[in-house]
Amino acid sequence: MIAIKSKREIELMRKTCALASETLQYIEPYIKPGVSTEKLNDLCHEYIVSHGAIPSPLNYHGFPKSICTSLNEVICHGIPSGKEVLKNGDIINVDVTTFLEGFHGDTSATFFVGEVDLKLKKLVEVTYECMLRGIKVIKPGKKTGDIGYAIETYALEHGYSVVEEYCGHGIGRSFHEDPQILHYGEQNKGTLLKEGMTFTVEPMINLGERYCEVLKDNWTVVTKDRLPSAQFEHTVLVTSTGYEVLTLRKQETI
Ligand code: MF3
Ligand code: CO
Ligand code: CO
């Protein structure tokens, strides 16, 4: 069952998504060598709660923290920890999801910690472009496979690989709802996009091979070859003529 959001529901999606992207903007200046991922978690938690919302990840299927922090070879679902301290040259994805007035908004970005190698910078830039290309094909009449195809084609052109085990998802009253948005695939295949759908596009792109492993904590997903991985995520609304990015940050133009 794919929910088509009403006008009022879309207004509420705009609100929760705006808070999620504001949280990401708020945390960015703290992402520096020497800060622990737990500190980033605590700051985001306070920010979200002080704006009348709840961080969706907290206790979600037992997830112990309020945001996900995925460092270097961590693909997604990294658990913030006081023992994990950022160092110069790292890349880190911070994934924020807010639950406000009954609706979830989900967004993430990969940030540079201090000075980062050109090779890693390129991976992060291409990953952002993958997300953009996936978003730009969205309009009624297109299919989810068109999104995946655009992402995969661009990633492979650059010699990178696309993670297949985790995907984008419908979002609204539930954190994860239909449809699934695969970040690979074929044109004109998959679910038909319709006005009023809201879902995320959140490609995970690996420098090396696409394969992943889940660590013993049952959450942290890492690359099998332990080479770095990057990710960006936006929540998007399908409009009558195309799309609206609900989690756009200030200064971010698409
Ligand atoms: N925010 C992630 C997503 O993009 C999901 C995190 S689930 C958690 O779908 F439990 F790990 F928080
Ligand atoms: Co998501
Ligand atoms: Co997310």
mmCIF file of C-alpha atoms and ligand atoms in Angstrom:
data_model
loop_
_atom_site.group_PDB
_atom_site.id
_atom_site.type_symbol
_atom_site.label_atom_id
_atom_site.label_comp_id
_atom_site.label_asym_id
_atom_site.label_seq_id
_atom_site.Cartn_x
_atom_site.Cartn_y
_atom_site.Cartn_z
ATOM 1 C CA MET A 1 0.000 0.000 0.000
ATOM 2 C CA ILE A 2 1.548 3.294 -1.085
ATOM 3 C CA ALA A 3 0.165 6.337 0.726
ATOM 4 C CA ILE A 4 -0.763 9.392 -1.343
ATOM 5 C CA LYS A 5 -0.415 12.372 0.972
ATOM 6 C CA SER A 6 -3.204 14.927 1.230
ATOM 7 C CA LYS A 7 -2.571 18.679 1.185
ATOM 8 C CA ARG A 8 -2.581 18.783 4.975
ATOM 9 C CA GLU A 9 -0.278 15.784 5.259
ATOM 10 C CA ILE A 10 2.133 17.402 2.797
ATOM 11 C CA GLU A 11 2.190 20.547 4.982
ATOM 12 C CA LEU A 12 3.148 18.409 7.972
ATOM 13 C CA MET A 13 5.792 16.585 5.913
ATOM 14 C CA ARG A 14 7.262 19.995 4.975
ATOM 15 C CA LYS A 15 7.493 20.874 8.682
ATOM 16 C CA THR A 16 9.190 17.709 9.912
ATOM 17 C CA CYS A 17 11.519 17.657 6.905
ATOM 18 C CA ALA A 18 12.502 21.295 7.504
ATOM 19 C CA LEU A 19 13.430 20.409 11.095
ATOM 20 C CA ALA A 20 15.490 17.408 9.950
ATOM 21 C CA SER A 21 17.489 19.530 7.502
ATOM 22 C CA GLU A 22 17.905 22.318 10.080
ATOM 23 C CA THR A 23 19.323 19.749 12.488
ATOM 24 C CA LEU A 24 21.861 18.680 9.876
ATOM 25 C CA GLN A 25 22.835 22.325 9.285
ATOM 26 C CA TYR A 26 23.074 22.895 13.021
ATOM 27 C CA ILE A 27 25.490 19.976 13.536
ATOM 28 C CA GLU A 28 27.805 20.709 10.596
ATOM 29 C CA PRO A 29 30.132 23.196 12.378
ATOM 30 C CA TYR A 30 30.741 20.673 15.180
ATOM 31 C CA ILE A 31 32.126 18.079 12.754
ATOM 32 C CA LYS A 32 35.831 18.591 13.432
ATOM 33 C CA PRO A 33 38.843 16.483 14.499
ATOM 34 C CA GLY A 34 38.602 15.608 18.216
ATOM 35 C CA VAL A 35 34.812 15.462 18.562
ATOM 36 C CA SER A 36 33.198 12.129 19.448
ATOM 37 C CA THR A 37 30.220 10.786 17.529
ATOM 38 C CA GLU A 38 28.368 10.591 20.855
ATOM 39 C CA LYS A 39 28.776 14.356 21.261
ATOM 40 C CA LEU A 40 27.265 14.850 17.787
ATOM 41 C CA ASN A 41 24.413 12.545 18.823
ATOM 42 C CA ASP A 42 23.758 14.427 22.053
ATOM 43 C CA LEU A 43 23.756 17.819 20.333
ATOM 44 C CA CYS A 44 21.330 16.609 17.644
ATOM 45 C CA HIS A 45 19.123 14.971 20.266
ATOM 46 C CA GLU A 46 18.858 18.208 22.253
ATOM 47 C CA TYR A 47 18.191 20.244 19.120
ATOM 48 C CA ILE A 48 15.411 17.939 17.916
ATOM 49 C CA VAL A 49 13.730 17.622 21.320
ATOM 50 C CA SER A 50 13.936 21.370 21.965
ATOM 51 C CA HIS A 51 11.984 21.879 18.721
ATOM 52 C CA GLY A 52 9.137 19.686 19.956
ATOM 53 C CA ALA A 53 10.085 16.590 17.971
ATOM 54 C CA ILE A 54 11.415 13.101 18.686
ATOM 55 C CA PRO A 55 14.463 11.589 16.969
ATOM 56 C CA SER A 56 12.951 8.674 15.020
ATOM 57 C CA PRO A 57 15.982 6.317 15.280
ATOM 58 C CA LEU A 58 15.929 6.255 19.110
ATOM 59 C CA ASN A 59 14.581 2.808 20.114
ATOM 60 C CA TYR A 60 13.600 2.091 16.499
ATOM 61 C CA HIS A 61 13.821 -1.733 16.421
ATOM 62 C CA GLY A 62 16.098 -1.279 19.426
ATOM 63 C CA PHE A 63 18.503 1.279 17.900
ATOM 64 C CA PRO A 64 20.179 2.836 20.963
ATOM 65 C CA LYS A 65 20.885 6.412 19.782
ATOM 66 C CA SER A 66 19.160 9.399 18.192
ATOM 67 C CA ILE A 67 21.108 9.705 14.924
ATOM 68 C CA CYS A 68 23.265 7.416 12.802
ATOM 69 C CA THR A 69 26.941 8.325 12.374
ATOM 70 C CA SER A 70 28.720 6.335 9.679
ATOM 71 C CA LEU A 71 32.474 6.844 9.494
ATOM 72 C CA ASN A 72 34.727 5.928 6.523
ATOM 73 C CA GLU A 73 34.140 2.205 5.790
ATOM 74 C CA VAL A 74 30.774 2.284 7.592
ATOM 75 C CA ILE A 75 28.049 2.242 4.930
ATOM 76 C CA CYS A 76 25.098 3.100 7.217
ATOM 77 C CA HIS A 77 23.518 2.645 10.672
ATOM 78 C CA GLY A 78 26.709 3.499 12.591
ATOM 79 C CA ILE A 79 25.995 3.880 16.322
ATOM 80 C CA PRO A 80 27.349 7.064 17.937
ATOM 81 C CA SER A 81 29.902 6.335 20.664
ATOM 82 C CA GLY A 82 32.036 8.253 23.144
ATOM 83 C CA LYS A 83 34.958 6.049 22.120
ATOM 84 C CA GLU A 84 34.739 7.045 18.482
ATOM 85 C CA VAL A 85 36.573 10.318 17.951
ATOM 86 C CA LEU A 86 36.794 12.055 14.569
ATOM 87 C CA LYS A 87 40.233 12.584 13.095
ATOM 88 C CA ASN A 88 41.665 14.653 10.279
ATOM 89 C CA GLY A 89 40.979 13.017 6.892
ATOM 90 C CA ASP A 90 37.857 11.092 7.916
ATOM 91 C CA ILE A 91 34.549 11.235 6.089
ATOM 92 C CA ILE A 92 31.376 10.870 8.143
ATOM 93 C CA ASN A 93 27.723 10.526 7.219
ATOM 94 C CA VAL A 94 25.289 11.991 9.714
ATOM 95 C CA ASP A 95 21.733 10.709 9.238
ATOM 96 C CA VAL A 96 18.942 12.643 10.964
ATOM 97 C CA THR A 97 15.295 11.594 11.127
ATOM 98 C CA THR A 98 12.713 13.642 13.022
ATOM 99 C CA PHE A 99 9.201 12.740 14.142
ATOM 100 C CA LEU A 100 7.115 15.904 14.416
ATOM 101 C CA GLU A 101 3.314 16.175 14.636
ATOM 102 C CA GLY A 102 2.884 12.586 13.475
ATOM 103 C CA PHE A 103 5.256 12.636 10.488
ATOM 104 C CA HIS A 104 8.849 11.574 9.838
ATOM 105 C CA GLY A 105 11.456 13.529 7.852
ATOM 106 C CA ASP A 106 14.722 11.840 6.892
ATOM 107 C CA THR A 107 17.953 13.344 5.542
ATOM 108 C CA SER A 108 21.680 12.687 5.652
ATOM 109 C CA ALA A 109 24.924 14.082 4.326
ATOM 110 C CA THR A 110 28.553 12.996 4.246
ATOM 111 C CA PHE A 111 30.944 15.584 5.700
ATOM 112 C CA PHE A 112 34.718 16.030 5.509
ATOM 113 C CA VAL A 113 36.672 16.043 8.763
ATOM 114 C CA GLY A 114 39.522 18.550 8.342
ATOM 115 C CA GLU A 115 41.611 17.979 5.203
ATOM 116 C CA VAL A 116 40.458 14.989 3.168
ATOM 117 C CA ASP A 117 42.343 13.153 0.359
ATOM 118 C CA LEU A 118 41.326 13.992 -3.194
ATOM 119 C CA LYS A 119 40.305 10.370 -3.797
ATOM 120 C CA LEU A 120 37.795 10.494 -0.920
ATOM 121 C CA LYS A 121 36.573 13.961 -1.867
ATOM 122 C CA LYS A 122 35.807 12.658 -5.338
ATOM 123 C CA LEU A 123 33.844 9.720 -3.885
ATOM 124 C CA VAL A 124 31.735 12.083 -1.773
ATOM 125 C CA GLU A 125 31.129 14.501 -4.659
ATOM 126 C CA VAL A 126 30.089 11.722 -7.018
ATOM 127 C CA THR A 127 27.773 10.279 -4.347
ATOM 128 C CA TYR A 128 26.026 13.646 -3.984
ATOM 129 C CA GLU A 129 25.664 13.848 -7.760
ATOM 130 C CA CYS A 130 24.244 10.301 -7.786
ATOM 131 C CA MET A 131 21.520 11.396 -5.353
ATOM 132 C CA LEU A 132 20.791 14.508 -7.460
ATOM 133 C CA ARG A 133 20.541 12.546 -10.684
ATOM 134 C CA GLY A 134 18.204 10.089 -8.989
ATOM 135 C CA ILE A 135 15.982 12.931 -7.745
ATOM 136 C CA LYS A 136 15.942 14.784 -11.054
ATOM 137 C CA VAL A 137 14.173 11.999 -12.950
ATOM 138 C CA ILE A 138 11.230 12.038 -10.512
ATOM 139 C CA LYS A 139 7.831 12.947 -11.955
ATOM 140 C CA PRO A 140 4.437 11.292 -12.307
ATOM 141 C CA GLY A 141 4.611 8.595 -14.966
ATOM 142 C CA LYS A 142 8.246 7.690 -14.263
ATOM 143 C CA LYS A 143 9.040 4.519 -12.318
ATOM 144 C CA THR A 144 11.304 3.736 -9.380
ATOM 145 C CA GLY A 145 13.623 1.871 -11.757
ATOM 146 C CA ASP A 146 14.328 5.164 -13.562
ATOM 147 C CA ILE A 147 15.711 6.574 -10.288
ATOM 148 C CA GLY A 148 17.901 3.526 -9.681
ATOM 149 C CA TYR A 149 19.130 3.482 -13.257
ATOM 150 C CA ALA A 150 20.231 7.146 -13.119
ATOM 151 C CA ILE A 151 22.118 6.572 -9.869
ATOM 152 C CA GLU A 152 23.789 3.325 -10.857
ATOM 153 C CA THR A 153 24.866 4.544 -14.283
ATOM 154 C CA TYR A 154 26.637 7.589 -12.862
ATOM 155 C CA ALA A 155 28.334 5.629 -10.043
ATOM 156 C CA LEU A 156 29.620 2.915 -12.375
ATOM 157 C CA GLU A 157 30.927 5.535 -14.835
ATOM 158 C CA HIS A 158 33.238 6.661 -12.055
ATOM 159 C CA GLY A 159 34.400 3.147 -11.184
ATOM 160 C CA TYR A 160 32.429 2.982 -7.929
ATOM 161 C CA SER A 161 29.843 0.434 -6.798
ATOM 162 C CA VAL A 162 26.285 0.748 -5.475
ATOM 163 C CA VAL A 163 25.139 -0.926 -2.243
ATOM 164 C CA GLU A 164 22.101 -3.110 -2.987
ATOM 165 C CA GLU A 165 21.089 -4.401 0.461
ATOM 166 C CA TYR A 166 19.759 -1.039 1.725
ATOM 167 C CA CYS A 167 17.492 1.318 -0.152
ATOM 168 C CA GLY A 168 15.374 4.434 -0.088
ATOM 169 C CA HIS A 169 11.820 4.153 1.227
ATOM 170 C CA GLY A 170 8.418 5.727 1.393
ATOM 171 C CA ILE A 171 8.084 7.943 4.459
ATOM 172 C CA GLY A 172 5.277 9.730 6.266
ATOM 173 C CA ARG A 173 3.307 8.502 9.254
ATOM 174 C CA SER A 174 5.781 5.586 9.273
ATOM 175 C CA PHE A 175 9.571 5.891 9.230
ATOM 176 C CA HIS A 176 9.824 3.238 6.520
ATOM 177 C CA GLU A 177 6.851 2.574 4.254
ATOM 178 C CA ASP A 178 6.255 1.552 0.618
ATOM 179 C CA PRO A 179 7.622 1.955 -1.986
ATOM 180 C CA GLN A 180 11.219 0.741 -1.834
ATOM 181 C CA ILE A 181 13.568 2.951 -3.821
ATOM 182 C CA LEU A 182 16.425 0.819 -5.117
ATOM 183 C CA HIS A 183 19.572 2.715 -6.080
ATOM 184 C CA TYR A 184 20.200 0.478 -9.066
ATOM 185 C CA GLY A 185 17.947 -0.946 -11.737
ATOM 186 C CA GLU A 186 16.426 -0.592 -15.140
ATOM 187 C CA GLN A 187 14.516 2.187 -16.825
ATOM 188 C CA ASN A 188 10.725 1.853 -16.940
ATOM 189 C CA LYS A 189 10.744 -0.931 -14.315
ATOM 190 C CA GLY A 190 9.417 -0.939 -10.746
ATOM 191 C CA THR A 191 6.682 1.121 -9.090
ATOM 192 C CA LEU A 192 4.891 3.884 -10.992
ATOM 193 C CA LEU A 193 5.422 7.333 -9.396
ATOM 194 C CA LYS A 194 2.293 9.340 -8.604
ATOM 195 C CA GLU A 195 1.645 12.872 -7.390
ATOM 196 C CA GLY A 196 1.507 12.995 -3.576
ATOM 197 C CA MET A 197 3.964 10.171 -2.863
ATOM 198 C CA THR A 198 6.774 10.996 -0.426
ATOM 199 C CA PHE A 199 9.933 8.898 -0.283
ATOM 200 C CA THR A 200 13.660 9.114 0.253
ATOM 201 C CA VAL A 201 16.513 8.827 -2.222
ATOM 202 C CA GLU A 202 19.650 7.805 -0.305
ATOM 203 C CA PRO A 203 22.331 6.099 -2.379
ATOM 204 C CA MET A 204 25.277 4.430 -0.635
ATOM 205 C CA ILE A 205 28.269 4.414 -2.972
ATOM 206 C CA ASN A 206 31.441 2.416 -2.309
ATOM 207 C CA LEU A 207 34.985 3.179 -3.441
ATOM 208 C CA GLY A 208 35.623 -0.561 -3.817
ATOM 209 C CA GLU A 209 33.224 -3.473 -4.115
ATOM 210 C CA ARG A 210 29.519 -3.254 -3.320
ATOM 211 C CA TYR A 211 29.459 -6.032 -0.713
ATOM 212 C CA CYS A 212 28.677 -5.346 2.931
ATOM 213 C CA GLU A 213 28.776 -6.964 6.354
ATOM 214 C CA VAL A 214 26.904 -6.222 9.588
ATOM 215 C CA LEU A 215 29.108 -5.961 12.695
ATOM 216 C CA LYS A 216 28.453 -7.853 15.946
ATOM 217 C CA ASP A 217 26.445 -4.940 17.363
ATOM 218 C CA ASN A 218 23.802 -6.000 14.794
ATOM 219 C CA TRP A 219 23.544 -2.464 13.401
ATOM 220 C CA THR A 220 26.777 -1.131 11.937
ATOM 221 C CA VAL A 221 26.962 -1.953 8.226
ATOM 222 C CA VAL A 222 30.510 -1.879 6.818
ATOM 223 C CA THR A 223 32.036 -2.579 3.425
ATOM 224 C CA LYS A 224 33.354 -6.126 3.143
ATOM 225 C CA ASP A 225 36.649 -4.818 1.727
ATOM 226 C CA ARG A 226 36.763 -2.076 4.420
ATOM 227 C CA LEU A 227 37.184 0.616 1.759
ATOM 228 C CA PRO A 228 35.257 3.852 2.309
ATOM 229 C CA SER A 229 31.599 4.421 1.483
ATOM 230 C CA ALA A 230 29.600 7.658 1.173
ATOM 231 C CA GLN A 231 25.894 8.501 1.309
ATOM 232 C CA PHE A 232 23.494 11.413 0.910
ATOM 233 C CA GLU A 233 19.754 11.357 1.570
ATOM 234 C CA HIS A 234 16.810 13.619 0.850
ATOM 235 C CA THR A 235 13.083 13.210 1.417
ATOM 236 C CA VAL A 236 11.209 14.091 -1.765
ATOM 237 C CA LEU A 237 7.566 14.770 -2.719
ATOM 238 C CA VAL A 238 6.255 13.840 -6.166
ATOM 239 C CA THR A 239 4.446 16.930 -7.530
ATOM 240 C CA SER A 240 2.189 17.261 -10.596
ATOM 241 C CA THR A 241 5.133 18.339 -12.739
ATOM 242 C CA GLY A 242 8.115 16.713 -11.042
ATOM 243 C CA TYR A 243 9.438 16.787 -7.516
ATOM 244 C CA GLU A 244 9.948 18.956 -4.448
ATOM 245 C CA VAL A 245 12.918 18.247 -2.184
ATOM 246 C CA LEU A 246 11.465 18.571 1.325
ATOM 247 C CA THR A 247 14.788 18.381 3.189
ATOM 248 C CA LEU A 248 16.674 21.013 1.184
ATOM 249 C CA ARG A 249 19.251 22.866 3.287
ATOM 250 C CA LYS A 250 19.793 26.633 3.141
ATOM 251 C CA GLN A 251 22.381 27.399 0.424
ATOM 252 C CA GLU A 252 21.576 24.059 -1.235
ATOM 253 C CA THR A 253 20.212 24.532 -4.734
ATOM 254 C CA ILE A 254 19.086 21.614 -6.814
HETATM 255 N N1 MF3 B 1 17.740 7.028 8.761
HETATM 256 C C1 MF3 B 1 17.969 5.718 8.210
HETATM 257 C C2 MF3 B 1 17.336 5.722 6.852
HETATM 258 O O1 MF3 B 1 17.710 6.521 6.080
HETATM 259 C C3 MF3 B 1 17.412 4.627 9.054
HETATM 260 C C4 MF3 B 1 18.061 4.478 10.359
HETATM 261 S S1 MF3 B 1 17.293 3.229 11.190
HETATM 262 C C5 MF3 B 1 18.145 3.199 12.629
HETATM 263 O O2 MF3 B 1 16.420 5.016 6.517
HETATM 264 F F1 MF3 B 1 17.485 2.418 13.398
HETATM 265 F F2 MF3 B 1 19.378 2.768 12.385
HETATM 266 F F3 MF3 B 1 18.200 4.396 13.117
HETATM 267 CO CO CO B 2 15.979 6.897 4.983
HETATM 268 CO CO CO B 3 18.100 8.401 6.982
#
